[in-house]
mmCIF file of C-alpha atoms in Angstrom:
data_model
loop_
_atom_site.group_PDB
_atom_site.id
_atom_site.type_symbol
_atom_site.label_atom_id
_atom_site.label_comp_id
_atom_site.label_asym_id
_atom_site.label_seq_id
_atom_site.Cartn_x
_atom_site.Cartn_y
_atom_site.Cartn_z
ATOM 1 C CA MET A 7 15.747 58.551 -59.736
ATOM 2 C CA GLU A 8 14.106 59.855 -62.925
ATOM 3 C CA THR A 9 14.874 58.752 -66.476
ATOM 4 C CA LEU A 10 14.918 61.482 -69.125
ATOM 5 C CA ARG A 11 14.034 61.171 -72.825
ATOM 6 C CA ASP A 12 17.654 60.461 -73.800
ATOM 7 C CA GLY A 13 17.910 57.660 -71.209
ATOM 8 C CA SER A 14 20.037 59.629 -68.743
ATOM 9 C CA HIS A 15 19.183 59.448 -65.051
ATOM 10 C CA VAL A 16 18.842 62.323 -62.594
ATOM 11 C CA LEU A 17 18.079 62.407 -58.901
ATOM 12 C CA ILE A 18 15.345 64.896 -57.966
ATOM 13 C CA ARG A 19 15.123 65.928 -54.331
ATOM 14 C CA PRO A 20 14.325 69.013 -52.235
ATOM 15 C CA ILE A 21 17.116 71.590 -52.169
ATOM 16 C CA HIS A 22 18.781 72.317 -48.807
ATOM 17 C CA HIS A 23 21.115 74.985 -47.482
ATOM 18 C CA GLU A 24 23.955 72.444 -47.699
ATOM 19 C CA ASP A 25 23.556 72.684 -51.495
ATOM 20 C CA ALA A 26 24.835 76.273 -51.596
ATOM 21 C CA ASP A 27 28.079 75.387 -53.400
ATOM 22 C CA LEU A 28 26.210 73.253 -55.947
ATOM 23 C CA GLU A 29 23.725 76.088 -56.573
ATOM 24 C CA LYS A 30 26.462 78.694 -56.962
ATOM 25 C CA THR A 31 28.375 76.515 -59.428
ATOM 26 C CA PHE A 32 25.134 75.784 -61.313
ATOM 27 C CA ILE A 33 24.433 79.505 -61.764
ATOM 28 C CA GLN A 34 28.044 80.182 -62.782
ATOM 29 C CA ARG A 35 27.847 77.481 -65.483
ATOM 30 C CA LEU A 36 24.642 78.851 -67.039
ATOM 31 C CA SER A 37 25.070 80.695 -70.323
ATOM 32 C CA PRO A 38 24.455 84.463 -70.202
ATOM 33 C CA GLN A 39 21.095 83.906 -71.941
ATOM 34 C CA SER A 40 20.018 81.205 -69.474
ATOM 35 C CA ARG A 41 20.980 83.479 -66.572
ATOM 36 C CA ARG A 42 18.964 86.322 -68.113
ATOM 37 C CA TYR A 43 15.948 84.044 -68.494
ATOM 38 C CA ARG A 44 16.287 82.758 -64.921
ATOM 39 C CA PHE A 45 16.724 86.134 -63.229
ATOM 40 C CA LEU A 46 14.899 88.308 -65.811
ATOM 41 C CA GLY A 47 17.989 90.433 -66.072
ATOM 42 C CA THR A 48 21.737 90.297 -66.278
ATOM 43 C CA ILE A 49 23.641 89.064 -63.259
ATOM 44 C CA GLY A 50 27.337 88.504 -62.852
ATOM 45 C CA GLU A 51 28.815 86.412 -60.090
ATOM 46 C CA PRO A 52 25.994 85.167 -57.822
ATOM 47 C CA SER A 53 26.357 86.717 -54.392
ATOM 48 C CA ASP A 54 26.502 84.625 -51.241
ATOM 49 C CA ASP A 55 23.239 86.303 -50.164
ATOM 50 C CA LEU A 56 21.481 85.276 -53.393
ATOM 51 C CA VAL A 57 22.718 81.697 -53.087
ATOM 52 C CA ARG A 58 21.612 81.590 -49.438
ATOM 53 C CA ARG A 59 18.110 82.797 -50.385
ATOM 54 C CA LEU A 60 17.893 80.166 -53.127
ATOM 55 C CA THR A 61 18.971 77.268 -50.909
ATOM 56 C CA ASP A 62 17.520 78.177 -47.504
ATOM 57 C CA VAL A 63 13.909 77.311 -48.321
ATOM 58 C CA ASP A 64 11.038 77.568 -45.830
ATOM 59 C CA TYR A 65 9.243 74.367 -46.818
ATOM 60 C CA ARG A 66 6.166 75.309 -44.787
ATOM 61 C CA ARG A 67 5.385 77.944 -47.447
ATOM 62 C CA ASP A 68 7.644 77.315 -50.409
ATOM 63 C CA ALA A 69 9.139 74.385 -52.316
ATOM 64 C CA ALA A 70 12.281 73.822 -54.381
ATOM 65 C CA PHE A 71 13.677 70.760 -56.119
ATOM 66 C CA ILE A 72 17.194 70.167 -57.364
ATOM 67 C CA ALA A 73 18.193 67.764 -60.152
ATOM 68 C CA LEU A 74 21.540 66.051 -59.577
ATOM 69 C CA VAL A 75 23.843 63.830 -61.608
ATOM 70 C CA HIS A 76 27.274 62.339 -61.027
ATOM 71 C CA ARG A 77 29.705 63.278 -63.794
ATOM 72 C CA ASP A 78 33.482 62.972 -63.868
ATOM 73 C CA GLY A 79 33.566 61.933 -60.210
ATOM 74 C CA GLU A 80 31.569 64.919 -58.938
ATOM 75 C CA LYS A 81 28.007 65.600 -57.929
ATOM 76 C CA ARG A 82 26.585 68.266 -60.248
ATOM 77 C CA GLU A 83 23.351 70.267 -60.207
ATOM 78 C CA VAL A 84 21.735 70.258 -63.661
ATOM 79 C CA GLY A 85 18.364 71.806 -62.886
ATOM 80 C CA VAL A 86 16.213 73.443 -60.256
ATOM 81 C CA SER A 87 12.556 74.328 -59.831
ATOM 82 C CA ARG A 88 10.854 76.312 -57.110
ATOM 83 C CA PHE A 89 7.731 78.062 -56.034
ATOM 84 C CA SER A 90 6.988 80.770 -53.520
ATOM 85 C CA LEU A 91 3.565 80.974 -51.924
ATOM 86 C CA SER A 92 1.707 84.271 -52.300
ATOM 87 C CA ALA A 93 0.545 86.203 -49.236
ATOM 88 C CA ASP A 94 -3.045 84.985 -49.705
ATOM 89 C CA GLY A 95 -1.921 81.336 -49.727
ATOM 90 C CA ARG A 96 -4.009 80.584 -52.826
ATOM 91 C CA SER A 97 -1.385 80.995 -55.557
ATOM 92 C CA CYS A 98 2.350 80.676 -55.997
ATOM 93 C CA GLU A 99 5.015 82.021 -58.296
ATOM 94 C CA CYS A 100 7.143 79.327 -59.879
ATOM 95 C CA ALA A 101 10.369 79.079 -61.846
ATOM 96 C CA VAL A 102 12.446 76.353 -63.438
ATOM 97 C CA THR A 103 15.993 76.428 -64.779
ATOM 98 C CA VAL A 104 17.842 73.679 -66.612
ATOM 99 C CA ALA A 105 21.581 73.672 -67.364
ATOM 100 C CA ASP A 106 22.209 74.502 -71.012
ATOM 101 C CA GLU A 107 23.621 71.078 -71.878
ATOM 102 C CA TRP A 108 20.626 69.347 -70.205
ATOM 103 C CA GLN A 109 17.901 71.244 -72.054
ATOM 104 C CA HIS A 110 15.514 69.470 -74.459
ATOM 105 C CA LYS A 111 15.720 66.165 -72.550
ATOM 106 C CA GLY A 112 12.498 66.541 -70.555
ATOM 107 C CA LEU A 113 14.151 67.668 -67.322
ATOM 108 C CA GLY A 114 12.103 70.882 -67.135
ATOM 109 C CA VAL A 115 8.902 68.838 -67.381
ATOM 110 C CA VAL A 116 10.056 66.469 -64.615
ATOM 111 C CA LEU A 117 11.029 69.347 -62.306
ATOM 112 C CA MET A 118 7.784 71.236 -62.928
ATOM 113 C CA ARG A 119 5.649 68.137 -62.354
ATOM 114 C CA HIS A 120 7.233 67.758 -58.915
ATOM 115 C CA LEU A 121 6.292 71.363 -58.127
ATOM 116 C CA ILE A 122 2.764 71.002 -59.487
ATOM 117 C CA GLU A 123 2.208 67.860 -57.404
ATOM 118 C CA VAL A 124 3.315 69.617 -54.199
ATOM 119 C CA ALA A 125 1.235 72.719 -54.981
ATOM 120 C CA ARG A 126 -1.890 70.614 -55.589
ATOM 121 C CA SER A 127 -1.322 68.595 -52.411
ATOM 122 C CA ARG A 128 -1.191 71.855 -50.443
ATOM 123 C CA GLY A 129 -4.430 73.139 -51.955
ATOM 124 C CA ILE A 130 -2.773 75.924 -53.934
ATOM 125 C CA ARG A 131 -5.212 77.057 -56.629
ATOM 126 C CA SER A 132 -2.869 78.476 -59.287
ATOM 127 C CA MET A 133 0.762 78.758 -60.319
ATOM 128 C CA VAL A 134 2.192 81.798 -62.084
ATOM 129 C CA SER A 135 5.510 82.234 -63.862
ATOM 130 C CA TYR A 136 6.919 85.529 -65.146
ATOM 131 C CA ASP A 137 9.173 84.965 -68.128
ATOM 132 C CA ALA A 138 11.010 86.826 -70.872
ATOM 133 C CA ALA A 139 8.770 87.047 -73.929
ATOM 134 C CA ASP A 140 11.586 85.658 -76.118
ATOM 135 C CA ASN A 141 12.109 82.544 -73.960
ATOM 136 C CA ALA A 142 10.871 79.953 -76.462
ATOM 137 C CA ALA A 143 11.824 76.971 -74.296
ATOM 138 C CA MET A 144 9.686 78.250 -71.413
ATOM 139 C CA ARG A 145 6.845 79.077 -73.800
ATOM 140 C CA ASP A 146 6.878 75.489 -75.081
ATOM 141 C CA LEU A 147 7.228 73.958 -71.606
ATOM 142 C CA ALA A 148 4.404 76.074 -70.191
ATOM 143 C CA ALA A 149 2.115 75.213 -73.117
ATOM 144 C CA PHE A 150 2.923 71.496 -72.757
ATOM 145 C CA LEU A 151 2.012 71.616 -69.049
ATOM 146 C CA GLY A 152 -1.243 73.473 -69.700
ATOM 147 C CA PHE A 153 -0.286 76.993 -68.613
ATOM 148 C CA ARG A 154 -2.091 79.929 -70.247
ATOM 149 C CA ARG A 155 0.123 82.715 -71.614
ATOM 150 C CA ARG A 156 -0.477 86.458 -71.741
ATOM 151 C CA THR A 157 1.674 89.559 -72.055
ATOM 152 C CA ASP A 158 2.710 91.045 -68.709
ATOM 153 C CA PRO A 159 0.669 94.266 -68.414
ATOM 154 C CA GLY A 160 3.554 95.887 -66.519
ATOM 155 C CA ASP A 161 6.299 94.940 -68.984
ATOM 156 C CA PRO A 162 5.724 94.099 -72.671
ATOM 157 C CA LYS A 163 9.086 92.271 -72.773
ATOM 158 C CA GLN A 164 7.703 89.715 -70.311
ATOM 159 C CA VAL A 165 4.877 87.203 -70.349
ATOM 160 C CA VAL A 166 2.828 85.661 -67.559
ATOM 161 C CA HIS A 167 2.142 81.942 -67.639
ATOM 162 C CA THR A 168 -0.717 80.755 -65.382
ATOM 163 C CA LEU A 169 -1.765 77.219 -64.501
ATOM 164 C CA GLU A 170 -5.090 76.699 -62.716
ATOM 165 C CA LEU A 171 -4.699 73.836 -60.237
ATOM 166 C CA ALA A 172 -8.145 73.841 -58.648
ATOM 167 C CA SER A 173 -11.454 75.572 -59.233
#
């Protein structure tokens, strides 16, 4: 159990395929802007295939954490973080998404620190995140965690955040 800046408590644990309904509902509840930031484009209803890919994680290579709360008698996903190991095994691409009403409470930091800890323990040398250039919340989070920021050479509307984990 983690305590956020506002005193609220969330449970952080690895995501599992049994969380598919929670993940689908989480995506559906995101604002259009939060969905665009998460998927770097517009998506409508999340497909069953997308939800399956997001919840059926191969933990030998990848990692994903879900943040859960109990509200109004139901278990609710309020955030998720994940990384995918690159082919060379030395770096990973990461992402974090926090429900709109749970932003600015420190949940993104908590979720990312879980990912960073796992990546370091596996000997991964760097983490990379591709983000919309106008995503101020991610810019601030990445800077707080020590990521370097540069414009994506392939798309000027995106930025690349990089965190060196080991030399």
